[in-house]
Structures are given as C-alpha cells and as structure tokens.
C-alpha positions as a printed Julia matrix, in Angstrom:
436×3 Matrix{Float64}:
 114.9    84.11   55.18
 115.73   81.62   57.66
 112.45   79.43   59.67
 112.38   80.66   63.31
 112.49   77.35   65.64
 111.77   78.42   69.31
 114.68   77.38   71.79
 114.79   77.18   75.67
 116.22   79.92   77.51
 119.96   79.96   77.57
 121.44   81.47   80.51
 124.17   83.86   78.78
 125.23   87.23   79.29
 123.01   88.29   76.74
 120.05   86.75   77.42
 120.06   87.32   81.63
 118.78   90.94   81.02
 115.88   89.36   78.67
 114.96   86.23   81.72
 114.97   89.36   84.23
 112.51   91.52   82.2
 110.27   88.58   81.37
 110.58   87.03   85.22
 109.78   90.04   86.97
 105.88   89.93   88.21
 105.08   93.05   86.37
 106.82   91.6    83.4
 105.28   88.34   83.29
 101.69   89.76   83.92
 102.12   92.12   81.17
 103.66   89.22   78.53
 100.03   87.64   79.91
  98.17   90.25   79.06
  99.63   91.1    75.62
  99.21   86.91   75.06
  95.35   87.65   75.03
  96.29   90.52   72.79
  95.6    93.15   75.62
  96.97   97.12   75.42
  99.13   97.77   77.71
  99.22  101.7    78.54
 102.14  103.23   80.25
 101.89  106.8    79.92
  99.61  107.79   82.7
 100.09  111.1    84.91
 101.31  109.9    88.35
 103.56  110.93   91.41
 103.88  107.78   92.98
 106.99  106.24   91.85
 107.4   103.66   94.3
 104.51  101.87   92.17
 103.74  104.25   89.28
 100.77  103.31   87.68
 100.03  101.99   84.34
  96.68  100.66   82.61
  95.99   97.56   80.27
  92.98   98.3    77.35
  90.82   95.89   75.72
  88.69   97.58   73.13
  86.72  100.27   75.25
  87.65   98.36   78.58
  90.69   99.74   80.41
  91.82   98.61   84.06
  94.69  100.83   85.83
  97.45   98.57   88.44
  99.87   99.61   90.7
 102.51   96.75   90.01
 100.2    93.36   89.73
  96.95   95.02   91.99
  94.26   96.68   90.74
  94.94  100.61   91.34
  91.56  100.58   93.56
  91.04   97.67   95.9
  94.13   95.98   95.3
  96.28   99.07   96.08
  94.0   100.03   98.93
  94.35   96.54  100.56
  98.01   96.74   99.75
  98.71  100.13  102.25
  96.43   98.62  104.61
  98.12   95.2   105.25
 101.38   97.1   105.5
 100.54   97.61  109.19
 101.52   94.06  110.31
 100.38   94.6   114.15
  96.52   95.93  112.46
  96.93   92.55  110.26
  97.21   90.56  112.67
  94.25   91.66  115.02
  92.29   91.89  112.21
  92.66   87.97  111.45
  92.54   87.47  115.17
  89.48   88.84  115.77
  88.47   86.84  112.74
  89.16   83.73  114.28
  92.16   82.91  112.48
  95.53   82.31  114.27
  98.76   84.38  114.3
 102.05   84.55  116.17
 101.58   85.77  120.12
 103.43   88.74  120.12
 103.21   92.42  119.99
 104.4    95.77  119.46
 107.56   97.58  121.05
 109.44  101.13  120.72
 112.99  100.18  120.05
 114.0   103.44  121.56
 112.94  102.1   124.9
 115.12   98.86  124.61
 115.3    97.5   128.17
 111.31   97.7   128.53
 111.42   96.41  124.89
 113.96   93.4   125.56
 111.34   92.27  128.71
 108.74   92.74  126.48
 110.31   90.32  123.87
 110.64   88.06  127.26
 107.28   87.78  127.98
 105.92   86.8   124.23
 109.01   83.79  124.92
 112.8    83.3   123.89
 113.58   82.75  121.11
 111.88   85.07  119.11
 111.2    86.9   116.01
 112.08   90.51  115.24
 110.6    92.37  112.06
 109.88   95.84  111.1
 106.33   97.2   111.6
 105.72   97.53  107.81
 107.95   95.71  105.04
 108.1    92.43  102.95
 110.11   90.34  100.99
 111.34   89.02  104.98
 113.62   92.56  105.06
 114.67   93.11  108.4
 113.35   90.34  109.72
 115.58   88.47  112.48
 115.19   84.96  113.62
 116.32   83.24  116.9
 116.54   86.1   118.75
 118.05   84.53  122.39
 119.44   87.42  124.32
 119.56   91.5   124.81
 122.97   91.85  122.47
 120.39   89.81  119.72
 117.91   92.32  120.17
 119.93   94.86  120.25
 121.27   94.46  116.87
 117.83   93.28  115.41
 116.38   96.5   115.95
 118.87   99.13  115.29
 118.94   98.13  111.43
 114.8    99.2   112.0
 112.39  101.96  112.69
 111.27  103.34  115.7
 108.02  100.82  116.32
 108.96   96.78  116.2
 106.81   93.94  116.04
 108.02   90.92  118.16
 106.7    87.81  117.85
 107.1    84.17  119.52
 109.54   81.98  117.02
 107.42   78.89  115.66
 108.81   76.14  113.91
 107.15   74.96  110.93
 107.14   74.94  107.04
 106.95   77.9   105.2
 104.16   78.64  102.89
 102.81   81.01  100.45
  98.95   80.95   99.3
  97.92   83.15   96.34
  94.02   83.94   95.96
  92.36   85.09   93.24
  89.04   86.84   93.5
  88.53   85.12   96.58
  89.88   81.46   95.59
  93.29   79.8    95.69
  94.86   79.3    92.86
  98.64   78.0    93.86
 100.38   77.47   96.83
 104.5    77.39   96.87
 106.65   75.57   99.77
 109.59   78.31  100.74
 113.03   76.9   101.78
 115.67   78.84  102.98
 119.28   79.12  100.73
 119.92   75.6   101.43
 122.88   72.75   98.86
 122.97   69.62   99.1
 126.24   67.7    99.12
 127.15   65.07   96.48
 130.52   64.15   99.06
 132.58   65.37   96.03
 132.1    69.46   95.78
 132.86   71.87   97.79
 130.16   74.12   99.83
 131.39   77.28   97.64
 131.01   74.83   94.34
 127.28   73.71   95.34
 126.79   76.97   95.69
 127.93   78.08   92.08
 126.0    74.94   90.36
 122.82   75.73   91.83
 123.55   79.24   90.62
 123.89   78.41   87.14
 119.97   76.61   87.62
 118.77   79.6    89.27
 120.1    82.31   86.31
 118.43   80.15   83.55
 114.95   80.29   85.7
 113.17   83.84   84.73
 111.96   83.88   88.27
 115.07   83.75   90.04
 118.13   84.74   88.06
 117.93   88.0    90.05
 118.19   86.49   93.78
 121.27   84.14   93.72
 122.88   82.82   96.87
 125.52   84.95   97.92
 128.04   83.03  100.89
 127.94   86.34  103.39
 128.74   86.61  107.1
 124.53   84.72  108.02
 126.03   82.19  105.93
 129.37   81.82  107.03
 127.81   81.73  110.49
 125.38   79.21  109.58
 127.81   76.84  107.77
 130.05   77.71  111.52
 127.12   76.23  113.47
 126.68   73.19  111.09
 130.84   72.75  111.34
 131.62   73.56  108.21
 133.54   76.25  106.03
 132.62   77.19  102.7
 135.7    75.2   101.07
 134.85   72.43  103.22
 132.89   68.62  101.28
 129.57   67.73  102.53
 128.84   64.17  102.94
 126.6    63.0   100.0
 122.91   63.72  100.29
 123.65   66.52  103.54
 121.42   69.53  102.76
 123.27   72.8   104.25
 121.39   75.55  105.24
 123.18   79.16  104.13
 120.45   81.24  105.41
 117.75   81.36  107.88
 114.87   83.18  106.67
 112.53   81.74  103.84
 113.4    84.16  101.47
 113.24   83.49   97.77
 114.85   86.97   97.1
 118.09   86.06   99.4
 118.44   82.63   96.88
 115.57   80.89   98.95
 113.88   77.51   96.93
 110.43   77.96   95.66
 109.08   74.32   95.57
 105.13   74.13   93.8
 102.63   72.9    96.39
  99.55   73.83   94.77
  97.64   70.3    94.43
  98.56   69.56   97.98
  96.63   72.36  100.02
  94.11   70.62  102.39
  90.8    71.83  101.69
  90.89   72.76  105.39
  94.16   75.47  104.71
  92.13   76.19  101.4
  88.7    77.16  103.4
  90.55   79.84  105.53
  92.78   81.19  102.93
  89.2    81.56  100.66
  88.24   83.88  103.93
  90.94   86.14  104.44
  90.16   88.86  101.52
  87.34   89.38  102.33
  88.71   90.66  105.43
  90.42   93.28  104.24
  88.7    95.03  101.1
  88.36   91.93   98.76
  91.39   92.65   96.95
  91.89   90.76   93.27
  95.06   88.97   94.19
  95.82   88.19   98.08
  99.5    86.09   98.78
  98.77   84.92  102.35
 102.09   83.41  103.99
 101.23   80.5   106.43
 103.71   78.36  108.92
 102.28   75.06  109.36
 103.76   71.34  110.18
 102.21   70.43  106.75
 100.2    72.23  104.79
  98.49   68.76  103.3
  96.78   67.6   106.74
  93.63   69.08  108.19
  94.87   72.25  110.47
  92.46   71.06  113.24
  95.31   68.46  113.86
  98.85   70.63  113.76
 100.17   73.94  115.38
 100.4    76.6   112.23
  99.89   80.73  111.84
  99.06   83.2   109.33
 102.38   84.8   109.54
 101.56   88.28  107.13
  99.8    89.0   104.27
 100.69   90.64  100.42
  98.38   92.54   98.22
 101.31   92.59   95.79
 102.76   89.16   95.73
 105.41   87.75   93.21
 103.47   85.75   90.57
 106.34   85.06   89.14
 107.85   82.25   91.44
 104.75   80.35   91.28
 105.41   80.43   87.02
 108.76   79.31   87.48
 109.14   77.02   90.7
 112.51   76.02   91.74
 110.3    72.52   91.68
 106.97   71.44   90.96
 104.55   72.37   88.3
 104.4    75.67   86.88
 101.41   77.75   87.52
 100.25   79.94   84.94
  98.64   82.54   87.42
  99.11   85.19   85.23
  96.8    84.32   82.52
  94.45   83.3    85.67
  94.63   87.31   87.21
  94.29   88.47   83.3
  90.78   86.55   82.71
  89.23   87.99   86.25
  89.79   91.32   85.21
  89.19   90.71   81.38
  86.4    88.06   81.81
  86.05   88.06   78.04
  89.63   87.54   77.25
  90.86   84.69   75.03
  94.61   83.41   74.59
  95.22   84.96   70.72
  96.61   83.19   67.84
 100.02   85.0    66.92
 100.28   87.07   63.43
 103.2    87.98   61.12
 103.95   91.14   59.94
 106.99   92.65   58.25
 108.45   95.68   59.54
 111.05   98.07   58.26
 112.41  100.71   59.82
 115.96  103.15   59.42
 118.75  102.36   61.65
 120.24  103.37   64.88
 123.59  105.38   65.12
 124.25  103.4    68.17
 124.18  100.09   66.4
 125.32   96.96   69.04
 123.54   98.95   72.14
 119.99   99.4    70.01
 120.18   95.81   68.85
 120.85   94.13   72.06
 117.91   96.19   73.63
 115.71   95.42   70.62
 116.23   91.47   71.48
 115.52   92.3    75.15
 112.3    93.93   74.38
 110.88   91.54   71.67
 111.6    89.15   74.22
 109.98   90.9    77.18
 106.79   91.54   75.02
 106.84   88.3    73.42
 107.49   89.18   70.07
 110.24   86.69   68.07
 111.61   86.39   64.31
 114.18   87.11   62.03
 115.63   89.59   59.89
 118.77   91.5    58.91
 120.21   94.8    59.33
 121.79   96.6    56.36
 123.92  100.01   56.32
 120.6   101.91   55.95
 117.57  100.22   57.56
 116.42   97.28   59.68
 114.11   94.49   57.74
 112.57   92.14   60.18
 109.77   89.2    60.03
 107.81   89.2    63.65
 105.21   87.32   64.55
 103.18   87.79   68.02
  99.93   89.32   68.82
  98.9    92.5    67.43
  99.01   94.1    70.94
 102.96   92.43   71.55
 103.89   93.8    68.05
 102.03   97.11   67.84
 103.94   97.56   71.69
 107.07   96.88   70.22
 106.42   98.95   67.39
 105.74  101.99   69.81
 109.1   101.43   71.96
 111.01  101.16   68.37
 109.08  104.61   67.47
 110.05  106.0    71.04
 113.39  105.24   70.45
 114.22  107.84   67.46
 113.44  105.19   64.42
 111.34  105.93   61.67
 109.22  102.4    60.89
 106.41  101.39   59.01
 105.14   97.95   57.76
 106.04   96.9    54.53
 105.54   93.93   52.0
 108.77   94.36   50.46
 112.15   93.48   52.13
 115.21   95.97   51.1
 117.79   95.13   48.56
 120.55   93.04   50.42
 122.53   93.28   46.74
 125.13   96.24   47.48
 124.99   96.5    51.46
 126.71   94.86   53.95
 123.97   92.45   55.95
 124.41   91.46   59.2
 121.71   88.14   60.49
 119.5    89.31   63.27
 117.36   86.24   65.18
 115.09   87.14   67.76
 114.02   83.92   69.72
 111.52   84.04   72.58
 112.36   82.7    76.19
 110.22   79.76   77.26
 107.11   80.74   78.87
C-alpha cells in the first residue's frame, strides 16, 4: 500500500464540499477539538434548530454549545446582544463609545425619516436584531433611501450617524483578546490588463481554495454595478494598474469582503476596552466585538472610533484562514479554556474494514468529505465486496468516523488483515487531509 504524503488543498469540484465542511466555524472548532482527541456528541434532545445543540466529552468531562458558545453563558449572552439598541446603552453607560443614533418604527416613516435627520445625513440603517451586516444600509442621503432601507426590515429600526473609519473585528477569549482581523469591503485591484469581471473571477479562484471563504465569493450584482457606475466604470471595463475598485459597500466577509490578520497590531489601549466588554454582558467564553476606528494601532485617546455591535457567536474561522496575515489558531485557543487539561494528540493508525455501499461513487465521495472534515486521512482500496482502508488520526477523529460509516448502513470492524485483492476488481481510494 501506497505512503500517504499530505498535499495543500486543491480547489476542485471535489474537494470545495470538503474546504466548506472544514471552514465552517462549527467545523473547524470541532476538527480542534477532535485534534486534542476530544468526543464530539451530536445526538442530544433539542427543539432549537436554528442552533441545535451538541456536546464535546473528555473522559467524564462533557461541555454542551450552541454553534461555537457555550450552551449557558455563551448562548445567554448571544440572545441578549441581539438587541442592538440594549447593546449599545449598555456600553454607553459603561463608558465606552457607540454610534449617536437611535430607534425608529418604520411604520411611521415621515416621523422616522426626521428622526434619521436629527442623528445627521448620511446615515446608517440596520435591523434591530441581525448580523453578518444583513440588512444593513449605508449612505443613507434622502427619504426615497430610507424608504427602501427599511421596507426590506422589521417593524423597529435602529438608525445611526454614518462614521468613516476602518473596520474591525476583536475576538476575546475568557476575557482576553486573542486576534483581531481588518474587514474590507468586495474590493480588485487592477493590473491595467484585466477586465473588472476577470479580477473578479481570479480573486475567486483564491477565495474557493481558502476553507474560510470558498462559500462567500464576490458576485457583480446591481450594489456593484452601481458602485463600479459611481467609480466610472463597467464591469468589462480595464482598471489602471494598482486602482483598487470597490464592488460593495458594507464590510462584509460573507458578501466576498477581505479578511486581512491584524492581531499583533491592536494598541494595548483598543486591547484594554475590548478586555472590558464581557464582562458587561454575562462573561461569555468567546466575545467578537466589531470596532470602527481611524487605526486600530494608535492609542484611541487620539482618533474618533465606536463599538459598532457585538457577537457571542463569531466566525473563528476567518481569523484561521485570513485573506492576509497570519493565521490564528483560535480554535485550539477556545478548546483549552473549556478543556484546561487538553493536549494536542499524537495521531494513530488503525486498519478498518468494512462491506460496501450499493450506492458506490455517492458513498465514496462523502466518505472523503467526512475523513476530511474530521481529520482523518489514508489509503486503501475498494473491492466488489468490502472497503479495506489504512487511517491514521486521533482516536476521537477515527472512532467519529467510524460512527458516521456505522450510521450510514455499513457493517465495519477493525482488522489486522487486509482482504484478498487476487480475484476482485480493486479500485485505489486516497484520502488526503486539507491543510489546517
């Protein structure tokens, strides 16, 4: 049998279903927590299917999350913050700035427009609950803008005054920061040779070989058409080398946003009032706390700059795989406050046989896909009767993939002995792992 060699991820239509498991928060915490050879327990009674819960074990020790919180604090914190307007007089009162604004009833839109007036043109419009910057409009100048900023929301509307600044986001960790991540808007850059629409599909090949954000490409849609209008361009139109062209307004990383690592350069004066904020609202385990400041390396004494919201169920996952920067393992970081005792474990190999499925090409592609996810990787071949495959990963990664396998309507057990390849067709099966 063939020696396994790992390989980098490969963006390919087989593999984008693996980077999407393994990028996804809950994905990537879970890899994390198998890594220090952790149980992870899914079948837990639960009506909440928004975020269902599920538990992680290590020997008598078992925590249950909703998503990447804890199911307690975390999720408590989590329903809590959802009422932007109560966030933000809660920091207020706390002595830490936010956005003048306040809160409006859409269905009383001429008293809501003059109310959007006072706080000062331009402003923002967002929903009263939300993330992910859904709903959220910028530049908001006159009624027809306000009009159509609010009837995609619900009845009660937060308006704020529009600030200019960079866009951060802060991650905590019981209490202390542990990365920070610069957000851009969809944005190319012109090399004075490509189109706008050909930018666009070469950063999109980058972003579907990065776990983190093969899911949120840019799409070119009437914002960005609009956008590229007030820049005087069209999307088949040539930049001018070294021109960066903004396709969307909002900061978003799921609307193709750029994720650029900014951990090492957080002021300890940004770092002191992030280290407040939990405690200000239940001492959650995990706090992402977005920021708009000038620059989020100089003191804040000496620049304008606002907590803008806060998350109690950020996206670890874009600070593991920046667009730029250094990757932050955060993941392991959340595993080891919850399992204190927790080490990294050293992978094992194991041989495992098991009969086939009737649905051959289907079972196999999603028995790649969840190796992967777990982080479980080898080789092995598949004969007319049964699978034979060498794995190696921790005992919690294999005895997880094991279980999905058994789920699945396979009879397996481990074996020493490999099956007879002498009078049975064989067909190669390699299971590499995606770069962590």
């Amino acid at each position: 049998m063939e020696n396994f060699t790992p390989a980098p991820p490969i963006p390919t239509p087989d593999t984008l279903p693996q980077l999407r498991a393994l990028g996804h928060k809950v994905g990537y915490f879970q890899r994390c927590l198998t890594d220090h050879d952790i149980e992870i327990v899914t079948r837990i009674k639960d009506t909440n299917k928004t975020n269902p819960l599920w538990g992680a074990r290590l020997n008598s020790e078992i925590v249950t999350f909703r998503s990447v919180m804890s199911s307690d604090a975390g999720y408590e914190t989590f329903r809590a913050v959802g009422d932007k307007a109560w966030t933000k007089t809660r920091l207020r009162d706390a002595g830490i700035n936010t956005p003048m604004g306040t809160l409006v009833n859409k269905e009383r839109l001429h008293e809501s427009f003059e109310a959007a007036a006072q706080v000062g043109l331009p402003c923002v419009v967002k929903p009263k609950a939300g993330s992910h910057g859904k709903g959220v409009t910028l530049n908001v100048n006159t009624f027809h803008d306000f009009k159509r900023a609010v009837d995609q929301l619900d009845r009660e509307v937060i308006v704020e005054k529009e600030i200019t600044g960079q866009d951060y986001r802060v991650v905590t960790i019981g209490g202390k920061v542990v990365a920070g991540t610069l957000r851009k808007p969809a944005n190319v850059v012109g090399d004075g040779k490509r189109t706008v629409t050909q930018l666009v599909e070469e950063k999109n090949q980058q972003r579907a070989a990065n776990p983190s954000l093969c899911r949120n490409l840019i799409n070119i849609d009437d914002e960005s058409t609009a956008l590229l209008r007030e820049q005087g361009l069209l999307a088949s139109d040539t930049p001018e080398r070294g021109q960066t062209i903004r396709l969307k307004r909002v900061a978003n990383i799921g609307s193709g946003g750029d994720s650029i690592d900014v951990t090492d350069l957080i002021h300890p004066g940004f770092a002191e009032i992030c280290a407040r904020i939990p405690a200000l609202f239940n001492s959650p385990e995990i706090l992402g706390i977005d920021i708009l400041a000038s620059d989020i390396s100089l003191p804040p004494d000496n620049q304008d700059w606002v907590v803008l919201e806060l998350n109690a169920n950020p996206d670890i996952d874009i600070h593991r795989w920046p667009h730029k920067g250094t990757r932050r393992d955060i993941g392991s970081l959340l595993v080891r406050h919850y399992f204190p005792h927790a080490e990294e474990a050293t992978p094992k190999s194991v041989e495992l046989t098991f009969k086939r499925s009737k649905n051959d090409e289907k079972f196999r592609s999603s028995l790649r896909s969840r190796a992967i996810e777990f982080g479980v990787w080898g080789t092995g071949f598949v004969t007319n009767e049964e699978y034979f495959l060498r794995l190696e990963g921790t005992t919690a990664a294999l005895d997880r993939l094991t279980n999905w396998i058994l789920a699945n309507g396979s009879t397996a057990r481990l074996t020493a002995t490999a099956p007879s390849q002498e009078s049975d067709p064989v067909k190669q099966l390699t299971i590499r792992p995606l770069e962590m």
